[in-house]
Coordinates of C-alpha atoms in Angstrom, one line a residue:
M26 CA 159.5 52.9 81.8
A27 CA 157.2 55.7 80.9
A28 CA 158.2 59.2 81.9
A29 CA 156.6 60.6 85.1
A30 CA 153.5 62.6 84.3
K31 CA 153.8 66.3 84.7
T32 CA 152.0 67.9 87.6
E33 CA 149.8 70.0 85.4
E34 CA 148.6 66.9 83.6
I35 CA 147.7 65.2 86.9
I36 CA 145.9 68.3 88.3
S37 CA 143.8 68.8 85.1
H38 CA 140.8 70.3 86.8
P39 CA 141.8 73.3 88.9
P40 CA 139.2 75.0 91.1
M41 CA 136.9 77.4 89.1
E42 CA 134.8 80.2 90.5
Q43 CA 132.2 79.8 87.8
L44 CA 130.6 76.7 86.3
Q45 CA 131.3 75.8 82.7
G46 CA 128.7 75.6 79.9
L47 CA 126.1 78.1 81.3
E48 CA 124.7 80.1 78.3
Y49 CA 123.0 83.0 80.1
C50 CA 124.1 84.4 83.4
I51 CA 122.0 86.5 85.9
D52 CA 122.2 89.7 83.8
S53 CA 122.1 88.2 80.3
N54 CA 118.8 87.4 78.7
P55 CA 117.6 85.1 75.9
S56 CA 115.2 86.6 73.3
W57 CA 111.8 87.7 74.6
V58 CA 110.0 84.7 73.0
E59 CA 112.5 82.3 74.5
S60 CA 112.3 84.1 77.9
I61 CA 108.5 83.9 78.0
A62 CA 108.6 80.1 77.2
L63 CA 111.3 79.5 79.8
G64 CA 109.3 81.6 82.4
F65 CA 106.2 79.4 81.7
Q66 CA 108.4 76.3 82.3
H67 CA 109.4 77.7 85.7
Y68 CA 105.7 78.4 86.4
I69 CA 104.7 74.8 85.5
L70 CA 107.5 73.4 87.8
A71 CA 106.4 75.6 90.7
L72 CA 102.8 74.2 90.5
G73 CA 103.9 70.9 92.0
T74 CA 104.6 72.2 95.5
A75 CA 101.8 74.8 95.2
V76 CA 99.2 72.0 94.7
M77 CA 100.8 69.3 96.9
I78 CA 100.8 71.2 100.2
P79 CA 97.2 72.5 100.1
S80 CA 96.0 69.1 98.8
F81 CA 97.4 67.4 101.9
L82 CA 96.5 70.1 104.5
V83 CA 93.1 71.4 103.5
P84 CA 91.2 68.1 103.9
L85 CA 92.7 67.7 107.4
M86 CA 91.3 71.1 108.3
G87 CA 87.8 70.1 107.1
G88 CA 88.0 72.1 103.9
S89 CA 86.2 71.2 100.6
D90 CA 87.5 71.0 97.1
D91 CA 86.4 74.7 96.7
D92 CA 88.5 75.6 99.7
K93 CA 91.5 73.7 98.3
V94 CA 91.3 75.5 95.0
R95 CA 91.1 78.9 96.6
V96 CA 94.2 78.1 98.8
V97 CA 96.2 76.9 95.7
Q98 CA 95.3 80.1 93.8
T99 CA 96.2 82.3 96.8
L100 CA 99.5 80.5 97.3
L101 CA 100.4 80.9 93.6
F102 CA 99.4 84.6 93.7
V103 CA 101.6 85.3 96.8
E104 CA 104.4 83.2 95.4
G105 CA 104.4 85.5 92.3
I106 CA 104.5 88.6 94.4
N107 CA 107.3 87.2 96.7
T108 CA 109.4 86.1 93.6
L109 CA 109.2 89.7 92.2
L110 CA 110.1 91.2 95.6
Q111 CA 113.1 88.9 96.0
T112 CA 114.4 89.3 92.4
L113 CA 114.0 93.1 92.6
F114 CA 114.9 94.1 96.1
G115 CA 116.1 91.0 97.9
T116 CA 119.2 89.0 96.8
R117 CA 118.3 89.8 93.2
L118 CA 119.2 86.1 92.3
P119 CA 116.9 84.3 89.8
T120 CA 115.1 82.3 92.5
V121 CA 111.4 81.4 92.6
M122 CA 109.9 81.8 96.0
G123 CA 107.7 78.8 96.6
G124 CA 105.8 77.1 99.4
S125 CA 107.8 75.4 102.1
Y126 CA 107.4 71.9 103.6
A127 CA 109.2 73.2 106.7
F128 CA 105.9 74.6 108.0
M129 CA 104.1 71.3 107.9
V130 CA 104.9 70.2 111.5
P131 CA 103.6 73.4 113.3
I132 CA 100.6 73.6 110.9
I133 CA 99.6 70.0 111.5
S134 CA 100.0 70.7 115.3
I135 CA 97.6 73.6 114.9
I136 CA 95.1 71.5 113.0
H137 CA 95.1 68.9 115.8
D138 CA 94.7 71.6 118.5
S139 CA 91.8 70.4 120.8
K140 CA 90.1 73.9 120.6
L141 CA 89.8 73.5 116.8
T142 CA 89.0 69.8 116.5
R143 CA 86.0 70.3 118.8
I144 CA 84.3 72.5 116.1
E145 CA 81.7 70.2 114.5
D146 CA 80.9 72.2 111.4
S147 CA 83.7 71.3 108.9
H148 CA 83.7 74.6 107.0
L149 CA 83.8 76.6 110.3
R150 CA 86.7 74.4 111.5
F151 CA 88.5 75.0 108.3
L152 CA 88.1 78.8 108.6
S153 CA 89.1 78.8 112.3
T154 CA 92.2 76.7 111.6
M155 CA 93.2 78.9 108.7
R156 CA 92.9 82.0 110.9
A157 CA 95.0 80.4 113.6
V158 CA 97.7 79.4 111.0
Q159 CA 97.6 83.0 109.7
G160 CA 98.1 84.5 113.1
A161 CA 101.0 82.3 113.9
M162 CA 102.7 83.0 110.6
I163 CA 102.2 86.8 110.9
V164 CA 103.9 86.8 114.3
A165 CA 106.7 84.3 113.3
S166 CA 107.6 86.3 110.2
S167 CA 109.1 88.9 112.4
I168 CA 112.1 86.5 113.1
Q169 CA 113.3 86.7 109.5
I170 CA 112.4 90.4 109.1
I171 CA 114.5 91.3 112.2
L172 CA 117.4 88.9 111.4
G173 CA 117.5 90.1 107.8
F174 CA 117.1 93.9 107.9
S175 CA 119.2 94.3 111.2
Q176 CA 122.0 92.5 109.4
L177 CA 122.2 89.9 112.2
W178 CA 122.2 87.1 109.6
A179 CA 125.1 88.8 107.9
I180 CA 127.0 88.6 111.1
C181 CA 126.0 84.9 111.6
S182 CA 127.2 84.2 108.0
R183 CA 130.7 85.2 108.9
F184 CA 131.0 81.8 110.6
F185 CA 130.3 80.1 107.3
S186 CA 133.0 78.7 105.1
P187 CA 132.9 76.7 101.9
L188 CA 133.5 73.5 103.9
G189 CA 130.6 74.4 106.3
M190 CA 128.3 75.2 103.5
V191 CA 128.8 72.0 101.5
P192 CA 126.5 69.8 103.6
V193 CA 123.9 72.6 103.9
I194 CA 123.6 73.2 100.1
A195 CA 123.9 69.5 99.3
L196 CA 121.2 68.5 101.7
A197 CA 118.9 71.3 100.4
G198 CA 118.7 68.9 97.4
F199 CA 119.4 65.5 98.9
G200 CA 117.2 66.1 101.9
L201 CA 114.1 66.2 99.7
F202 CA 114.7 62.6 98.5
D203 CA 111.2 61.5 99.8
R204 CA 109.6 64.0 97.3
G205 CA 111.3 62.2 94.4
F206 CA 111.1 58.5 93.6
P207 CA 108.8 57.5 96.4
V208 CA 106.1 59.7 94.8
V209 CA 107.1 58.4 91.3
G210 CA 106.4 55.0 92.7
H211 CA 102.8 56.0 93.4
C212 CA 102.2 55.7 89.6
V213 CA 105.1 54.1 87.9
E214 CA 103.4 53.9 84.5
I215 CA 103.6 57.7 84.1
G216 CA 106.4 58.6 86.6
I217 CA 109.2 56.4 85.1
P218 CA 108.5 57.4 81.4
M219 CA 108.6 61.0 82.6
L220 CA 111.9 60.5 84.3
I221 CA 113.5 58.7 81.3
L222 CA 112.1 61.2 78.8
F223 CA 113.3 64.2 80.8
I224 CA 116.9 62.8 81.1
V225 CA 117.0 61.8 77.4
F226 CA 115.8 65.3 76.2
S227 CA 117.9 67.3 78.6
Q228 CA 121.2 65.3 78.3
Y229 CA 121.3 62.8 75.4
L230 CA 119.5 65.0 72.8
K231 CA 120.8 68.3 74.1
N232 CA 122.7 69.1 70.9
F233 CA 119.5 68.9 68.8
Q234 CA 118.9 72.4 67.5
T235 CA 116.1 74.3 65.7
R236 CA 117.2 77.7 64.4
Q237 CA 120.4 77.4 66.5
L238 CA 118.3 76.9 69.6
P239 CA 118.9 73.7 71.7
I240 CA 115.2 73.3 72.0
L241 CA 115.1 69.8 73.5
E242 CA 117.6 70.7 76.2
R243 CA 116.1 74.2 76.9
F244 CA 112.5 73.0 77.1
A245 CA 113.0 69.4 78.2
L246 CA 110.7 69.7 81.2
L247 CA 107.9 71.4 79.2
I248 CA 108.1 68.9 76.3
S249 CA 108.3 65.8 78.4
A250 CA 105.7 66.9 80.9
T251 CA 103.3 67.7 78.0
V252 CA 103.9 64.3 76.4
I253 CA 103.4 62.3 79.6
W254 CA 100.4 64.4 80.7
A255 CA 98.7 63.6 77.4
Y256 CA 99.7 59.9 77.8
A257 CA 98.2 60.0 81.4
H258 CA 95.0 61.6 80.0
L259 CA 94.8 58.9 77.4
L260 CA 95.0 56.2 80.1
T261 CA 92.4 58.0 82.1
A262 CA 90.0 58.4 79.2
S263 CA 90.4 54.8 78.1
G264 CA 89.3 53.5 81.5
A265 CA 92.6 52.0 82.5
Y266 CA 92.1 53.1 86.1
K267 CA 88.4 52.4 86.3
H268 CA 88.7 49.5 88.8
R269 CA 92.0 50.4 90.4
P270 CA 92.4 51.3 94.1
E271 CA 91.4 54.8 95.2
L272 CA 94.9 55.8 96.0
T273 CA 96.2 54.7 92.5
Q274 CA 93.4 56.7 90.8
H275 CA 94.2 59.8 92.9
N276 CA 97.9 59.7 91.8
C277 CA 97.4 58.6 88.2
R278 CA 94.2 60.0 86.8
T279 CA 94.1 63.5 85.4
D280 CA 90.6 64.2 86.6
K281 CA 90.7 63.2 90.2
A282 CA 92.0 66.4 91.7
N283 CA 88.7 68.2 91.2
L284 CA 90.5 71.4 90.6
I285 CA 89.1 72.5 87.3
S286 CA 85.4 71.9 88.2
S287 CA 85.9 73.7 91.6
A288 CA 87.8 76.7 90.3
P289 CA 86.1 80.0 89.5
W290 CA 86.7 81.7 86.2
I291 CA 88.1 84.8 87.8
K292 CA 89.1 85.3 91.4
I293 CA 91.6 87.8 92.7
P294 CA 93.0 86.8 96.1
Y295 CA 93.2 89.5 98.8
P296 CA 94.5 89.9 102.3
L297 CA 92.3 88.6 105.2
E298 CA 90.1 86.7 102.7
W299 CA 89.4 84.1 105.4
G300 CA 88.6 86.5 108.1
A301 CA 90.6 88.2 110.9
P302 CA 93.6 86.1 112.0
T303 CA 93.6 84.7 115.6
F304 CA 96.7 84.7 117.7
D305 CA 98.0 82.1 120.1
A306 CA 101.5 82.3 121.7
G307 CA 102.1 78.5 121.6
H308 CA 101.2 78.3 117.9
A309 CA 103.4 81.3 117.1
F310 CA 106.4 79.9 118.9
G311 CA 106.2 76.6 117.0
M312 CA 105.9 78.5 113.8
M313 CA 109.1 80.4 114.6
A314 CA 111.0 77.2 114.2
A315 CA 109.6 76.7 110.7
V316 CA 110.7 80.3 109.9
L317 CA 114.2 79.6 111.1
V318 CA 114.3 76.3 109.0
S319 CA 113.1 78.1 105.9
L320 CA 115.8 80.7 106.4
I321 CA 118.6 78.1 106.6
E322 CA 117.2 76.1 103.7
S323 CA 117.0 79.3 101.6
T324 CA 120.6 80.3 102.5
G325 CA 121.8 77.0 101.0
A326 CA 119.6 77.5 97.9
Y327 CA 120.8 81.1 97.4
K328 CA 124.4 79.9 97.3
A329 CA 123.4 77.2 94.8
A330 CA 121.4 79.7 92.6
S331 CA 124.4 82.1 92.5
R332 CA 126.6 79.4 91.2
L333 CA 124.0 78.3 88.6
A334 CA 123.5 81.9 87.5
S335 CA 127.3 82.5 87.1
A336 CA 127.2 85.1 89.8
T337 CA 129.5 85.6 92.7
P338 CA 128.4 84.1 96.1
P339 CA 126.0 86.7 97.6
P340 CA 127.9 88.9 100.0
A341 CA 126.8 88.9 103.7
H342 CA 124.9 92.1 103.3
V343 CA 123.0 90.9 100.2
L344 CA 122.2 87.5 101.8
S345 CA 120.8 89.3 104.9
R346 CA 118.8 91.6 102.7
G347 CA 117.3 88.6 101.0
V348 CA 116.4 87.1 104.3
G349 CA 114.6 90.3 105.3
W350 CA 112.5 90.3 102.2
Q351 CA 111.8 86.6 102.6
G352 CA 110.4 87.5 106.1
I353 CA 108.1 90.1 104.4
G354 CA 107.1 87.3 102.0
I355 CA 106.1 85.1 105.0
L356 CA 104.2 88.1 106.4
L357 CA 102.3 88.2 103.1
N358 CA 101.7 84.5 103.3
G359 CA 100.1 85.0 106.7
L360 CA 98.0 88.0 105.6
F361 CA 96.6 86.3 102.5
G362 CA 96.3 82.8 104.1
T363 CA 98.4 80.6 101.9
L364 CA 98.6 77.8 104.5
T365 CA 102.5 77.6 104.2
G366 CA 105.4 80.0 104.4
S367 CA 107.8 81.2 101.8
T368 CA 111.2 79.7 100.9
V369 CA 113.4 79.3 97.8
S370 CA 112.0 76.7 95.4
V371 CA 114.9 74.2 95.2
E372 CA 113.4 72.5 92.1
N373 CA 113.4 75.8 90.2
V374 CA 117.1 76.4 91.2
G375 CA 117.8 73.0 89.7
L376 CA 116.0 74.1 86.5
L377 CA 118.5 76.9 86.1
G378 CA 121.2 74.3 85.7
S379 CA 119.2 71.9 83.5
T380 CA 118.3 74.7 81.0
R381 CA 121.7 76.4 81.4
V382 CA 119.8 79.7 81.7
G383 CA 120.4 81.7 84.9
S384 CA 118.6 84.9 83.7
R385 CA 116.8 87.0 86.3
R386 CA 114.3 88.2 83.7
V387 CA 113.1 84.6 83.0
V388 CA 112.2 84.1 86.7
Q389 CA 110.5 87.4 86.9
I390 CA 108.4 86.4 83.8
S391 CA 107.5 83.2 85.7
A392 CA 106.3 85.3 88.6
G393 CA 104.0 87.1 86.1
F394 CA 102.5 83.8 85.0
M395 CA 101.9 82.8 88.7
I396 CA 100.0 86.0 89.4
F397 CA 98.1 85.9 86.0
F398 CA 96.9 82.3 86.2
S399 CA 96.1 82.5 89.9
M400 CA 93.4 85.1 89.0
L401 CA 92.2 83.2 85.9
G402 CA 91.1 80.2 88.0
K403 CA 90.0 77.7 85.3
F404 CA 93.2 78.1 83.3
G405 CA 95.4 77.8 86.3
A406 CA 93.5 74.8 87.6
L407 CA 94.0 73.1 84.2
F408 CA 97.8 73.2 84.6
A409 CA 97.6 72.4 88.3
S410 CA 95.8 69.1 87.4
I411 CA 99.0 67.5 86.2
P412 CA 99.5 64.3 88.2
F413 CA 102.1 64.5 91.1
P414 CA 104.3 61.7 89.8
I415 CA 105.2 63.8 86.7
F416 CA 106.6 66.5 89.0
A417 CA 108.3 64.0 91.2
A418 CA 110.1 62.5 88.2
A419 CA 111.5 66.0 87.4
Y420 CA 112.5 66.4 91.1
C421 CA 114.6 63.3 90.9
V422 CA 116.9 65.2 88.4
L423 CA 116.6 68.7 89.7
F424 CA 117.1 68.1 93.4
G425 CA 120.1 66.0 92.6
L426 CA 121.5 68.8 90.4
V427 CA 121.3 71.3 93.3
A428 CA 122.9 68.8 95.7
S429 CA 125.8 68.3 93.3
V430 CA 126.3 72.1 93.1
G431 CA 126.7 72.0 96.9
L432 CA 129.4 69.3 96.6
S433 CA 131.2 71.4 94.0
F434 CA 132.2 73.8 96.8
L435 CA 134.6 71.1 98.0
Q436 CA 137.0 72.1 95.2
F437 CA 137.9 75.2 97.2
T438 CA 138.8 73.1 100.3
N439 CA 141.5 70.6 101.1
M440 CA 139.9 67.2 101.0
N441 CA 143.2 65.5 101.8
S442 CA 142.7 66.8 105.4
M443 CA 141.3 64.3 107.9
R444 CA 139.7 67.3 109.7
N445 CA 137.7 68.2 106.6
L446 CA 136.8 64.6 105.8
F447 CA 135.5 64.2 109.3
I448 CA 133.4 67.4 109.3
T449 CA 131.9 66.7 105.8
G450 CA 131.1 63.1 106.5
V451 CA 129.6 63.5 109.9
A452 CA 127.5 66.6 108.9
L453 CA 126.2 64.8 105.8
F454 CA 125.4 61.6 107.6
L455 CA 123.7 63.3 110.6
G456 CA 121.8 65.5 108.2
F457 CA 120.3 62.4 106.6
S458 CA 120.0 60.3 109.7
V459 CA 118.5 62.6 112.3
P460 CA 115.5 63.7 110.2
E461 CA 114.9 60.1 109.1
Y462 CA 114.8 59.1 112.8
F463 CA 112.3 61.8 113.5
R464 CA 110.2 60.8 110.5
E465 CA 110.1 57.1 111.4
F466 CA 109.3 57.8 115.1
T467 CA 106.5 60.2 114.1
S468 CA 105.0 57.7 111.6
K469 CA 104.9 54.9 114.3
A470 CA 104.0 57.0 117.4
L471 CA 101.9 59.6 115.6
H472 CA 103.9 62.3 117.5
G473 CA 107.5 63.5 117.3
P474 CA 110.3 62.2 119.5
T475 CA 110.0 65.5 121.5
H476 CA 106.8 64.9 123.3
T477 CA 106.3 66.9 126.5
S478 CA 103.3 68.7 128.0
A479 CA 104.5 71.9 126.3
G480 CA 103.2 71.7 122.8
W481 CA 105.1 74.8 121.6
F482 CA 108.4 73.2 122.8
N483 CA 107.6 70.0 121.0
D484 CA 106.7 71.8 117.7
F485 CA 109.9 73.9 117.9
L486 CA 112.3 71.0 118.3
N487 CA 110.5 68.6 116.1
T488 CA 110.4 71.2 113.3
I489 CA 114.1 71.9 113.6
F490 CA 115.2 68.3 113.5
F491 CA 112.9 67.3 110.7
S492 CA 115.0 69.5 108.3
S493 CA 118.2 68.0 106.8
P494 CA 119.9 71.3 105.9
T495 CA 119.2 72.7 109.4
V496 CA 120.8 69.6 111.1
A497 CA 123.7 69.8 108.6
L498 CA 124.3 73.5 109.3
I499 CA 124.2 73.0 113.1
V500 CA 126.7 70.1 112.9
A501 CA 129.0 71.5 110.2
V502 CA 129.2 75.1 111.3
F503 CA 129.8 74.0 115.0
L504 CA 132.5 71.5 114.1
D505 CA 134.1 73.8 111.5
N506 CA 134.4 76.7 114.0
T507 CA 135.7 74.6 116.9
L508 CA 138.0 71.9 115.5
D509 CA 141.5 73.4 114.9
Y510 CA 139.9 76.4 113.2
K511 CA 142.8 78.8 113.8
D512 CA 145.3 76.7 111.9
S513 CA 143.0 75.5 109.1
A514 CA 141.7 78.7 107.3
K515 CA 143.3 77.6 104.0
D516 CA 142.0 74.0 104.3
R517 CA 138.5 75.4 104.9
G518 CA 138.6 77.5 101.8
M519 CA 138.6 80.8 103.6
P520 CA 141.1 82.6 101.3
W521 CA 138.8 82.1 98.3
W522 CA 135.7 82.8 100.3
A523 CA 136.9 86.0 102.1
K524 CA 136.6 88.4 99.1
F525 CA 133.0 87.5 98.7
R526 CA 132.0 88.4 102.3
T527 CA 131.7 92.2 101.6
F528 CA 130.0 94.0 98.7
K529 CA 133.2 95.8 97.7
G530 CA 135.3 92.7 98.0
D531 CA 134.7 91.8 94.3
S532 CA 134.0 94.3 91.6
R533 CA 131.4 91.9 90.0
N534 CA 129.1 92.2 93.0
E535 CA 128.0 95.6 91.9
E536 CA 126.8 94.2 88.5
F537 CA 124.9 91.3 90.1
Y538 CA 123.5 92.7 93.3
T539 CA 123.0 96.4 93.0
L540 CA 119.4 97.5 93.8
P541 CA 117.3 98.7 90.8
F542 CA 115.8 102.2 90.4
N543 CA 119.0 103.8 91.9
L544 CA 117.9 102.7 95.3
N545 CA 121.6 102.1 96.4
R546 CA 121.8 105.8 97.0
Y547 CA 119.3 105.4 99.9
F548 CA 120.4 101.9 101.0
P549 CA 124.1 101.8 100.4
P550 CA 125.7 98.3 100.6
S551 CA 128.0 97.5 103.6

């Protein structure tokens, strides 16, 4: 009979604070040439959401292709500014601040407001709707600004544990499943080759090196997107889509977006470009729900980004500071008229893990590309004309990677506890199931399950329950802080988590999160 295995052989994977195999952490940087190429890759990835949201909303508002291009350029310009603000003064994590789908519900509600739909002139209706959205966003941004800079979100975060955060972080990735393969399926002949090529380059050929640089792994997205984009252009030029349905042409062709022809050569976005914002209490209240959702989704994404950048989890003070600056970002979204608010770009967080580069400098360079190409309209529109299924194929990998980072926090908890199994399972399931119910109901009834005479109330609840991470946070944090919480601190992972709550709890926090330009003298960490 074989000798019993030793305990250390059985427990061969002890919990580790930092992920293995990451080459560059938050404060270490590749060479300038490599950093610029990686920054450009982050910029290309950020284009997907920046083009998708205006492409859907602008036509509903009565806007033209010219209006759509201007909104895309404005969104990218403000994204670049917000990314710089967040990496310099916010959490200082390498996070790209992109457009948020959380704002879709209240914005669509504003678009269908009877006062606006009665406007017959389509361009005037577009401008009036844009101003109404701007006004609502400007007012709603105060929620994050107050919660962040007053440190109220830091106080709220004291109720979070590794167990409670697992469903939130996991569903920040998993909850975006409808942006993945369903969009790939709109044009499988380019979506599936992109998905296969991206996985092959980033995983199977990751050890292929040129001058000691793992070029295929590091630039898998850029190389595979370029190859498939050229392939899609070849199909378009050869007339492969000439007699296909309009929807197929829109998703597959490289010349159907009308972005390049509509884009000006040089255009610098500026505040109040669309006119003076208009303010309506009902619109603003509905938008506040979207701001709260973006705050929760970003909280999960910040935790994932810290792990993929080999940093400590952001202390409560730093997390709250980041939320405050995100609120300022949403205020800028409202002032410039970007047609959506600001949140952490989950796909760009996933790219940190795919490239194994968590450098802050790389993300700041990507912000420079966003600002630069948003002003050079024709060049920016060229890259923005990449078909959506190419982005969706990358999302299938990157969203999944972020979700798995969330699941990795389970190693700090006791998953042999029935209490923990119950909380994790129920929070994950309801985080999937409740938003899916709201989506199905809305697609059939053309309005959300909450359908009262008070439009602002409908928008508020429908927005909250459309978000998987938000539902997961409500369920997980409530159960985690009410079910036998006094006797389960160790099972919840609190001994490991406690030292990261305060700035001085871990000596590494100063290296990762100290403000630049010696600003900590004036804004000391708590």
